[in-house]
Short mmCIF file of C-alpha atoms in Angstrom, two decimals:
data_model
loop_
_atom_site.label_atom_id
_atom_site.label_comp_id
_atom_site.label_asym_id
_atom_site.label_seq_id
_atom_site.Cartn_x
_atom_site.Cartn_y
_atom_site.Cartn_z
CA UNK A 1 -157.77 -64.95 70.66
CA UNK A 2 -155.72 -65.85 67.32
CA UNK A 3 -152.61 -66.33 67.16
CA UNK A 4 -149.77 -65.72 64.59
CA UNK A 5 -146.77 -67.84 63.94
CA UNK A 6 -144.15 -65.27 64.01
CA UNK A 7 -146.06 -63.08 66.21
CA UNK A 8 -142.77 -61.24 66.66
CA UNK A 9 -141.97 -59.75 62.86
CA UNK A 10 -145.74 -59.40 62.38
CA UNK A 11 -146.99 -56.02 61.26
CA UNK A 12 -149.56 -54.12 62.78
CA UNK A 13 -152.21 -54.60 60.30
CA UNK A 14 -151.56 -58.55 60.74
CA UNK A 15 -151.57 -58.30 63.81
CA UNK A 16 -155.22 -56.61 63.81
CA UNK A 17 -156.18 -58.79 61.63
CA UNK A 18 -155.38 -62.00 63.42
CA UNK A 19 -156.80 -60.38 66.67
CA UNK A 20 -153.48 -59.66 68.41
CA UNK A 21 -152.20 -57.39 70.33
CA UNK A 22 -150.66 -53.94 68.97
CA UNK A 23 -147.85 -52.74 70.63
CA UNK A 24 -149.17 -54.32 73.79
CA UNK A 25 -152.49 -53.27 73.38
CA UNK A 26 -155.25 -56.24 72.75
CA UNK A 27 -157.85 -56.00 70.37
CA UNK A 28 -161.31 -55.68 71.66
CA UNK A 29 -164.48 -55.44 69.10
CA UNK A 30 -165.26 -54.24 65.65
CA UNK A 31 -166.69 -51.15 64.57
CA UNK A 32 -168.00 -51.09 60.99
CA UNK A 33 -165.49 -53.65 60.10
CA UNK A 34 -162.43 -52.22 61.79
CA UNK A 35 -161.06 -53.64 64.74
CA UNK A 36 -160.30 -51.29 67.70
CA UNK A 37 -157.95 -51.59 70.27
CA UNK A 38 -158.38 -50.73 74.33
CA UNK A 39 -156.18 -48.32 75.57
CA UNK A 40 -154.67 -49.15 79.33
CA UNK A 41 -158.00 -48.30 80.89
CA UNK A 42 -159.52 -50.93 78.90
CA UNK A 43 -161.22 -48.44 76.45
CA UNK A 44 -161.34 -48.62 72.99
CA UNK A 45 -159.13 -46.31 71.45
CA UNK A 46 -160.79 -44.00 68.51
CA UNK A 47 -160.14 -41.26 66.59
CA UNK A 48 -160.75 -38.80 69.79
CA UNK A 49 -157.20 -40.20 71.16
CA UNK A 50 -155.29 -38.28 67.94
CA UNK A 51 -157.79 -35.59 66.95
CA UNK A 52 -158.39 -32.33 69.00
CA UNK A 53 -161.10 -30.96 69.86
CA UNK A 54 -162.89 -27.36 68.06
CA UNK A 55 -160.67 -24.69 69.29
CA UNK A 56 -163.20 -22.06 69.33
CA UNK A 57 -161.45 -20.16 66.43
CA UNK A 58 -163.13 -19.55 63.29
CA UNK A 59 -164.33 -17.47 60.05
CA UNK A 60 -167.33 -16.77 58.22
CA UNK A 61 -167.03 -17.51 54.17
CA UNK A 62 -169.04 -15.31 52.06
CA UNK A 63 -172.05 -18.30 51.81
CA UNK A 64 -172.14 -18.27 55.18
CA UNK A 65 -170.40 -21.71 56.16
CA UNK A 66 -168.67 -21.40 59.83
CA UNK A 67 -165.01 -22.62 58.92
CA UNK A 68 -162.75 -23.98 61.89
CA UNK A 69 -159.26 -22.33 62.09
CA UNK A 70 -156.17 -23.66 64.29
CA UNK A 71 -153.61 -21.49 65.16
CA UNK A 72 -149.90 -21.43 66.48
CA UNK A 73 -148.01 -18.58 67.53
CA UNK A 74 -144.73 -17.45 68.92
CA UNK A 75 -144.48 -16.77 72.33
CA UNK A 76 -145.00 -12.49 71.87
CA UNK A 77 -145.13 -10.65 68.77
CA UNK A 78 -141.23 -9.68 68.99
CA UNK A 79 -140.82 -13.35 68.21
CA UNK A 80 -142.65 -13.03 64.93
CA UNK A 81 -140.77 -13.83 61.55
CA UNK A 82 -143.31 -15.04 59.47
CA UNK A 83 -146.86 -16.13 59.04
CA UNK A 84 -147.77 -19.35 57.27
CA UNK A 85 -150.93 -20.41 55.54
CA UNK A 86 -151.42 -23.75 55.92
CA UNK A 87 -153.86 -25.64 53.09
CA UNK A 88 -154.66 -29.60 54.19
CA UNK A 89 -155.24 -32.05 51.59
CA UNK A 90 -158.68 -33.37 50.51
CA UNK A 91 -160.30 -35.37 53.41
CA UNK A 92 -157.67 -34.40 55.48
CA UNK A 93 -158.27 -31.62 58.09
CA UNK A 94 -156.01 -29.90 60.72
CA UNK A 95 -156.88 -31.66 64.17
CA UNK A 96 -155.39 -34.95 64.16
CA UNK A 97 -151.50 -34.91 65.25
CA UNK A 98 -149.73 -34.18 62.18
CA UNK A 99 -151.06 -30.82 61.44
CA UNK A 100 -150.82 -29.90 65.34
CA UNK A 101 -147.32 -30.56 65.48
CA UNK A 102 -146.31 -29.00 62.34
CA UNK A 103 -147.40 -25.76 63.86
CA UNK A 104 -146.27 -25.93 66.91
CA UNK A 105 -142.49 -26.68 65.57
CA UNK A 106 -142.94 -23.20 62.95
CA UNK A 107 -143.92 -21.24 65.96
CA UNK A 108 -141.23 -22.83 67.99
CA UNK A 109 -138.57 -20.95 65.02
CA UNK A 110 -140.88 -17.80 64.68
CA UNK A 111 -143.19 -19.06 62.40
CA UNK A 112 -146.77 -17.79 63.58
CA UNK A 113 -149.33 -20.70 61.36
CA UNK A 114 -152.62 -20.30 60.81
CA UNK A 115 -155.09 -23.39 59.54
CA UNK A 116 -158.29 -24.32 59.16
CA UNK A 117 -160.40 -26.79 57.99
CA UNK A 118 -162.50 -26.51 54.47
CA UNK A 119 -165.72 -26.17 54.23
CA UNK A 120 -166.91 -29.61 54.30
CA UNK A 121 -163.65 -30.96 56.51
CA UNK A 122 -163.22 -31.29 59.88
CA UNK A 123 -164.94 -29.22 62.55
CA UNK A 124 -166.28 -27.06 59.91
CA UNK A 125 -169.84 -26.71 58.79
CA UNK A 126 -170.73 -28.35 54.99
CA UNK A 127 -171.40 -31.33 52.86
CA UNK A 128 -168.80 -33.92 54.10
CA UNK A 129 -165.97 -33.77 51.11
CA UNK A 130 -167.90 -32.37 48.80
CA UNK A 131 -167.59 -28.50 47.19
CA UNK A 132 -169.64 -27.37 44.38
CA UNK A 133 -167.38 -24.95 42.64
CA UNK A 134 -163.43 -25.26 43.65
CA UNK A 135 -163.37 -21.30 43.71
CA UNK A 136 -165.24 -21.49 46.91
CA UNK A 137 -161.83 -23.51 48.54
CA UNK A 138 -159.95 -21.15 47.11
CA UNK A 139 -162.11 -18.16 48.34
CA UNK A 140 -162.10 -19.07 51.13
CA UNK A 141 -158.11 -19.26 51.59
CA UNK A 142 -157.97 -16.07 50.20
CA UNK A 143 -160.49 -14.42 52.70
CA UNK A 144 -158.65 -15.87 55.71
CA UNK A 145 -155.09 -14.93 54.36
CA UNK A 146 -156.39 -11.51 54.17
CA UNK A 147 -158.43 -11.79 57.77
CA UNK A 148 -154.46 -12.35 58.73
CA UNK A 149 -152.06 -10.60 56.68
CA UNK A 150 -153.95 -7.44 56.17
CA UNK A 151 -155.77 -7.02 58.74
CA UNK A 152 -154.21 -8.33 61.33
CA UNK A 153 -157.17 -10.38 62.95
CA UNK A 154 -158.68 -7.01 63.60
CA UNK A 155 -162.29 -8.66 62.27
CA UNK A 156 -165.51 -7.85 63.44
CA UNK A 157 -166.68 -10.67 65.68
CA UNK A 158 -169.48 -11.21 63.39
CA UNK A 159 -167.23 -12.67 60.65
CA UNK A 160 -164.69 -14.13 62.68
CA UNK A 161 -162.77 -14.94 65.64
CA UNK A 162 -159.30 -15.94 65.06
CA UNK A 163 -157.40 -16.41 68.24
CA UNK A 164 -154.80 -13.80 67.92
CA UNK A 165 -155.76 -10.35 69.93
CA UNK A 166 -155.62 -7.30 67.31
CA UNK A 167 -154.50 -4.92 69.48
CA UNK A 168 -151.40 -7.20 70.54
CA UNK A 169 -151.05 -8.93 67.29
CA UNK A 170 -152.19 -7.13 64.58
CA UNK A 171 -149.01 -4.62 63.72
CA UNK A 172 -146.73 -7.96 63.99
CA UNK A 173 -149.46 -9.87 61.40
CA UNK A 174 -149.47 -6.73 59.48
CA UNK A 175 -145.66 -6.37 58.93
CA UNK A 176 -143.67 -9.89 58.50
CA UNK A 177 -143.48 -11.81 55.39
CA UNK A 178 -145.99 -14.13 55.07
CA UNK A 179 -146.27 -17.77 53.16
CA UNK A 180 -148.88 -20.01 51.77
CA UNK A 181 -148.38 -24.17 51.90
CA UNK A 182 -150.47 -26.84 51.24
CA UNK A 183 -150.31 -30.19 51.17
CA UNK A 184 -152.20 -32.39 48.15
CA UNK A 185 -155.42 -30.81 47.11
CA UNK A 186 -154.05 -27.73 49.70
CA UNK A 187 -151.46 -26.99 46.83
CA UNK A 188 -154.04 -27.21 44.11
CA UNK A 189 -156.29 -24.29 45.91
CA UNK A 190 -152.69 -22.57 46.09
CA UNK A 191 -151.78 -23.16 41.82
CA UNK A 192 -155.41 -21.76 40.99
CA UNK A 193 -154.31 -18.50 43.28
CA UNK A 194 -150.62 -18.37 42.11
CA UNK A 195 -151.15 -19.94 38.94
CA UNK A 196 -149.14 -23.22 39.63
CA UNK A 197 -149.37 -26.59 37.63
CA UNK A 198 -151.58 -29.09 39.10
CA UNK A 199 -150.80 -32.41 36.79
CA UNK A 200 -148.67 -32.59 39.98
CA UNK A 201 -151.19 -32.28 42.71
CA UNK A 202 -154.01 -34.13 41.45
CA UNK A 203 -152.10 -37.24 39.63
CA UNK A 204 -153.61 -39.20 36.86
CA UNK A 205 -156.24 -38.11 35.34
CA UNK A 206 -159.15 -40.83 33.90
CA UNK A 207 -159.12 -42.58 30.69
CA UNK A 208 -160.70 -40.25 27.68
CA UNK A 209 -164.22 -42.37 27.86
CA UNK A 210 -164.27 -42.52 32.08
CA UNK A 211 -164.01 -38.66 31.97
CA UNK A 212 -166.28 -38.08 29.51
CA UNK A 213 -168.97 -39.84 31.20
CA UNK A 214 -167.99 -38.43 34.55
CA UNK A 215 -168.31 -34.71 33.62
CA UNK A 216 -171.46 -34.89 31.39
CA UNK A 217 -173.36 -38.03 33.35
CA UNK A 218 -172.68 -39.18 36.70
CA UNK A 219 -171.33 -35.77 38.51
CA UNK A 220 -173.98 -33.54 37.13
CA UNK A 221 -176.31 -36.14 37.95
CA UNK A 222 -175.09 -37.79 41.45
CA UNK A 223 -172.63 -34.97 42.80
CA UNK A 224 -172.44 -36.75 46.12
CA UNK A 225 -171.93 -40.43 45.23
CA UNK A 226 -168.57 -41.87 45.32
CA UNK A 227 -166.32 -42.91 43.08
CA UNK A 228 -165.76 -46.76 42.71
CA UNK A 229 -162.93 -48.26 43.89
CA UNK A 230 -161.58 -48.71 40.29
CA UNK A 231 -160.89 -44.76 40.41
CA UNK A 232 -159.89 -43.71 43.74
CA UNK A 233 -156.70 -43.56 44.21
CA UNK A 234 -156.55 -40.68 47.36
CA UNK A 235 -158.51 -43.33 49.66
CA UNK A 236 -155.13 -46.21 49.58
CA UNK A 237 -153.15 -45.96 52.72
CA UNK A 238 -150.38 -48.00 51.43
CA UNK A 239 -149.65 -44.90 48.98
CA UNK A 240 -149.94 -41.99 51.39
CA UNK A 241 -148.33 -43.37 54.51
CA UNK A 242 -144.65 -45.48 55.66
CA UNK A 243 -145.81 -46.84 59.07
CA UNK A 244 -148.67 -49.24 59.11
CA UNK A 245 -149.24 -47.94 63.02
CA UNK A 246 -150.12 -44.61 60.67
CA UNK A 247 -151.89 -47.17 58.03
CA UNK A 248 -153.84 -48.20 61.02
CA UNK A 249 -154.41 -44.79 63.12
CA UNK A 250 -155.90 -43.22 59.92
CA UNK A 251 -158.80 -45.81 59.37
CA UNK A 252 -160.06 -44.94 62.84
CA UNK A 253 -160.27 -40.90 61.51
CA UNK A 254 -163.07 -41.88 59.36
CA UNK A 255 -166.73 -39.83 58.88
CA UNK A 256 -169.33 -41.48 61.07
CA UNK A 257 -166.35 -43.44 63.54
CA UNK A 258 -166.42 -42.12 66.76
CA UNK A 259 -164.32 -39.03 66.63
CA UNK A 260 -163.47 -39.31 63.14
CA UNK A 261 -163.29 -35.99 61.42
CA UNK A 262 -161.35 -37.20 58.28
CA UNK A 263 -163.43 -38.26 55.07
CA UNK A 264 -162.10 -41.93 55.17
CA UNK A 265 -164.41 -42.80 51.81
CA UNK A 266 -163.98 -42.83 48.15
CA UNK A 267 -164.05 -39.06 46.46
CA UNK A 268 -167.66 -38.07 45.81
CA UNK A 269 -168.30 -37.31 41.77
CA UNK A 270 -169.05 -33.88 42.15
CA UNK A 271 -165.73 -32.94 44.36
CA UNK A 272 -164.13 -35.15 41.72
CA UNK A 273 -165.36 -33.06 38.67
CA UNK A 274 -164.76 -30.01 40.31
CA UNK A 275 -160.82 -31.11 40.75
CA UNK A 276 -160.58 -32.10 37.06
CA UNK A 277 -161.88 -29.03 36.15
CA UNK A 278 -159.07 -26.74 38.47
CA UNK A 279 -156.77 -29.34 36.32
CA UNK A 280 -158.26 -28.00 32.81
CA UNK A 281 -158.29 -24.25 34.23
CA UNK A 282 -154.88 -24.18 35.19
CA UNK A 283 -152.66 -26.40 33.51
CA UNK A 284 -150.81 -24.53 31.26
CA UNK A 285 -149.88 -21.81 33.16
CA UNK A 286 -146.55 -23.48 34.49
CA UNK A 287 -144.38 -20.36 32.52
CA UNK A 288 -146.23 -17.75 34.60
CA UNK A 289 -144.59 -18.92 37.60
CA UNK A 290 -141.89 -16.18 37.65
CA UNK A 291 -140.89 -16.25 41.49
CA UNK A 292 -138.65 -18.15 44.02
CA UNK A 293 -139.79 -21.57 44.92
CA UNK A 294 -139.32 -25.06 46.26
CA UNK A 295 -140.74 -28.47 45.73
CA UNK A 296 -140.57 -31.19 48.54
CA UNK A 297 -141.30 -34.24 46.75
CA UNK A 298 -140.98 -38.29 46.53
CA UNK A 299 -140.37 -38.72 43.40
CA UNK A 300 -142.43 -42.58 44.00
CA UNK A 301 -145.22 -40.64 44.71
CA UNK A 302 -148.41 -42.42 44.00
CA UNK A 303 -150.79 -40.06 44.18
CA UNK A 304 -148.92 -37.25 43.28
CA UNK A 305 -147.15 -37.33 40.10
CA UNK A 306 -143.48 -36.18 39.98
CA UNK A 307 -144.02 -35.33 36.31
CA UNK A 308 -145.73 -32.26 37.76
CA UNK A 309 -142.46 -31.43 39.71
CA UNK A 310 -140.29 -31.64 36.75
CA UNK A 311 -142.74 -29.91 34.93
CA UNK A 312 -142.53 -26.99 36.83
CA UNK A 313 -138.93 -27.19 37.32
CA UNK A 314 -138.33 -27.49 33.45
CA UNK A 315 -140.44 -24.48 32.71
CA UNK A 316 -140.95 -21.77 35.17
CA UNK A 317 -139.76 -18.78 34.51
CA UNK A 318 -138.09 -17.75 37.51
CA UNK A 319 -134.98 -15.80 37.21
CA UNK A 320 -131.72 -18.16 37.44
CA UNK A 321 -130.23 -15.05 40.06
CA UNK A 322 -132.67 -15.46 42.64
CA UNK A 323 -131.11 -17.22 46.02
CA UNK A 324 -132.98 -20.13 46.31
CA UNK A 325 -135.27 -19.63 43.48
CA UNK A 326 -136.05 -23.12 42.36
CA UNK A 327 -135.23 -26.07 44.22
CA UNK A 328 -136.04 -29.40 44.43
CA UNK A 329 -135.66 -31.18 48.14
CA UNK A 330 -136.15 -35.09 47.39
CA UNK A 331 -137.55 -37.48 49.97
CA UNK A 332 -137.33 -40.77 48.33
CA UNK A 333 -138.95 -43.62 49.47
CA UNK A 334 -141.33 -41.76 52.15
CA UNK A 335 -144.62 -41.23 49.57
CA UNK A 336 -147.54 -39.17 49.65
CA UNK A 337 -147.80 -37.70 53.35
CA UNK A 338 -144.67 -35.86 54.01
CA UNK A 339 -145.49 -33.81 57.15
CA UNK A 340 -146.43 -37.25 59.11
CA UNK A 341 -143.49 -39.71 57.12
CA UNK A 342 -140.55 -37.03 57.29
CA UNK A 343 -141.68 -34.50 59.54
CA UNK A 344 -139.14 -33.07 61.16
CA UNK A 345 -137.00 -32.83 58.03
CA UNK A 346 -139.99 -30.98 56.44
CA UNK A 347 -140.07 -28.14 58.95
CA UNK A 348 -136.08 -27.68 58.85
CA UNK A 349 -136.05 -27.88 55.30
CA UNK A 350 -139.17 -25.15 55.55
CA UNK A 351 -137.54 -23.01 58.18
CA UNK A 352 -134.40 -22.66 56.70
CA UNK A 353 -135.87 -22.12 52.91
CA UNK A 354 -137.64 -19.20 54.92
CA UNK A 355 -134.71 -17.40 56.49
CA UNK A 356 -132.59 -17.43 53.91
CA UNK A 357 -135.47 -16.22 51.63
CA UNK A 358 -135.79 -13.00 54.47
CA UNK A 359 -131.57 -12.44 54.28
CA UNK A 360 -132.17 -12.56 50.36
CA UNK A 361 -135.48 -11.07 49.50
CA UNK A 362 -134.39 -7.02 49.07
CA UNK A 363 -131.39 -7.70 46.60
CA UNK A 364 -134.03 -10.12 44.70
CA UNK A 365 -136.53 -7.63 44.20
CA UNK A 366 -135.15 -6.43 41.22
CA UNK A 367 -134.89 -9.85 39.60
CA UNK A 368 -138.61 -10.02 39.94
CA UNK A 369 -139.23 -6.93 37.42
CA UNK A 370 -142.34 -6.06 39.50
CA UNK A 371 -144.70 -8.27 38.39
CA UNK A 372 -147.54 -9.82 39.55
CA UNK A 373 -148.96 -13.20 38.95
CA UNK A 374 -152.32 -13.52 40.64
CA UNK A 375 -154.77 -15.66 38.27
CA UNK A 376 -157.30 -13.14 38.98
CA UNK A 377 -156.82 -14.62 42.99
CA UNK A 378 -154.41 -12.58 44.47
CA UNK A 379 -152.60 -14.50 46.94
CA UNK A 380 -150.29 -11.25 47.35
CA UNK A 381 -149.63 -7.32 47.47
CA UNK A 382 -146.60 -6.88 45.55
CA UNK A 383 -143.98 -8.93 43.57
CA UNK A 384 -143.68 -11.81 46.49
CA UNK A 385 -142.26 -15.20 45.98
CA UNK A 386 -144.19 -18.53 46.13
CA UNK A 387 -142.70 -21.27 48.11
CA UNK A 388 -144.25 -24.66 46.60
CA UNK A 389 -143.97 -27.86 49.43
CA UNK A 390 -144.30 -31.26 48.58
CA UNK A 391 -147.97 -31.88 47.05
CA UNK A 392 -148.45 -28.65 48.49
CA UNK A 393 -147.20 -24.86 47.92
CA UNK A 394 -146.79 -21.77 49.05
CA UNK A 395 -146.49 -18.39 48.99
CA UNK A 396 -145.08 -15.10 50.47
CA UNK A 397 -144.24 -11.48 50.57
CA UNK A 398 -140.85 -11.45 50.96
#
């Protein structure tokens, strides 16, 4: 086996790539041009050893796609503050570690959390990473959020089966606030439901000429290629994650690895086009954003512009007398993948932006003027906040 020089200061991925060991653990074989490690057994560790399994919770969407849902709850309905909508990013999906820990820490505070994995993603049935129409993701939030918050997992079992008894849960769903975040292209479904910016979710968008032959040539006629490398900017692990061991980890989760569930390739056109075009359709509706929020954000962020931030910042028209309102909770230095670089100071910052927003939300009500901003998605009831995270958002009736 090879050797390194200063085997000592050497990173993982120099260490994998010179055949070492990684944090004790040799190197065994390739598998499609990744090397993989053996665990203590002497069994090569994949993707199975960080995603979970299907929890046997899902929904139905309206075209008749099976969609896998995760969910974390207190330990009885008395426990119950809030519900949380939780939208993944593009490839992504809400199995591997990240997502699983996230939850349990809300529920841990009172936080019941409910994800699931797009149509396309994960466990769920679809085309790998690839949507026709971006109104479907967003349908499909909305249908779930409503299977939830309205009526209280009380669902025929024909549609859905959700992991939270009716009869014990329900009234508890029913009541509390609830809140919508998402994370990357989780917080662009959110924007086209809440009518958010999404320069900041989606980054830069393609030269004049590149776009112009990728929505009237190569999409419409090759939906499910891939972009080349020249474009993809969501597929660059030195962007999205700190530790290399995370660098690493994630090139295991890859479509067609065993275990893998994430996408782990280059955008396919037709996902692509459909993102630029939830860019054109909602872009300048940054001053209808008229309720409380906060952005988590790096402002290094490769992938996701902090231009957007600012944007929003600059020119929402929240009212300057609402507790919390709009606020901006930097994490420099820690780049596109919050929840698994600076996890536990997402889900204080979170948790705390949530409680105060309960103690505050009756004397803001009238600050709010009653109205609604739904973008013809209605992600709420009545005049209820939105609570953008990060690349992400979200929302609630508080």
């Amino acid at each position: 086996m090879a050797t390194l020089e200063n085997e000592v200061n050497a990173t993982p991925s120099q260490q994998l790539a010179a055949g070492n060991d990684v944090d004790g653990v040799p190197i065994v074989t390739h598998i499609n041009g990744i090397l993989i490690p053996l665990d203590e057994d002497g069994k090569p560790v994949t993707a199975y050893y960080y995603n979970a399994p299907d929890s046997g919770h899902w929904f139905t969407s309206t075209r008749g796609e099976r969609l896998h849902v995760r969910r974390f709850l207190p330990d009885s309905p008395a426990d119950l503050k809030c519900v949380v909508l939780f939208l993944h990013g593009y490839g992504a999906h809400v199995n591997s570690t990240t997502p699983r820990a996230f939850g349990k820490a809300m529920a841990a505070a009172g936080v019941g959390v409910f994800m699931y994995d797009y149509v396309g993603h994960g466990h769920s049935q679809g085309e790998r990473a690839y949507v026709a129409n971006y109104l479907d993701w967003v349908e499909d939030a909305v249908l779930l959020l409503k299977m939830v918050v309205e009526s209280g997992c009380d669902v025929p079992e024909s549609q859905a089966c959700l992991g939270a008894d009716a009869a014990e849960w329900g009234p508890a769903l029913k009541a509390v606030p609830f809140a919508i975040m998402g994370q990357s292209l989780g917080g662009g479904l959110i924007a086209q439901g809440s009518a958010l910016p999404t320069s900041r979710f989606l980054g830069n968008t393609p030269h004049p000429v590149v776009l112009f032959f990728l929505r009237n040539v190569a999409a419409r006629l090759f939906p499910l290629r891939q972009l080349p490398d020249s474009l993809e900017r969501v597929q660059i692990p030195s962007l999205i994650w700190v530790s290399e061991a995370d660098q690493v980890r994630t090139k295991l989760d890859q479509w067609g690895l065993p275990g893998g569930l994430g996408w782990g390739h280059n955008m396919r056109l037709g996902t692509g086009l459909q993102l630029l075009d939830m860019l054109d359709d909602i872009r300048s509706n940054v001053e209808k954003v008229a309720f409380p929020f906060a952005v988590i954000h790096d402002p290094e962020d490769g992938v996701v512009l902090f231009e957007g931030t600012q944007l929003l910042l600059a020119r929402a028209s929240t009212a300057e007398g609402v507790y919390r309102g709009r606020e901006l909770y930097e994490l420099r230095g820690l780049k596109h993948d919050l929840l698994t670089n600076a996890g536990p100071a997402v889900v204080d910052f979170v948790t705390q932006w949530l409680r105060d927003r309960l103690e505050h939300s009756a004397s803001d009500l009238a600050l709010w003027q009653g109205q609604r901003y739904s973008a013809g998605m209605p992600w709420a009831k009545s005049p209820e906040p939105v609570l953008p995270i990060e690349a992400a958002a979200a929302s609630s009736r508080i």
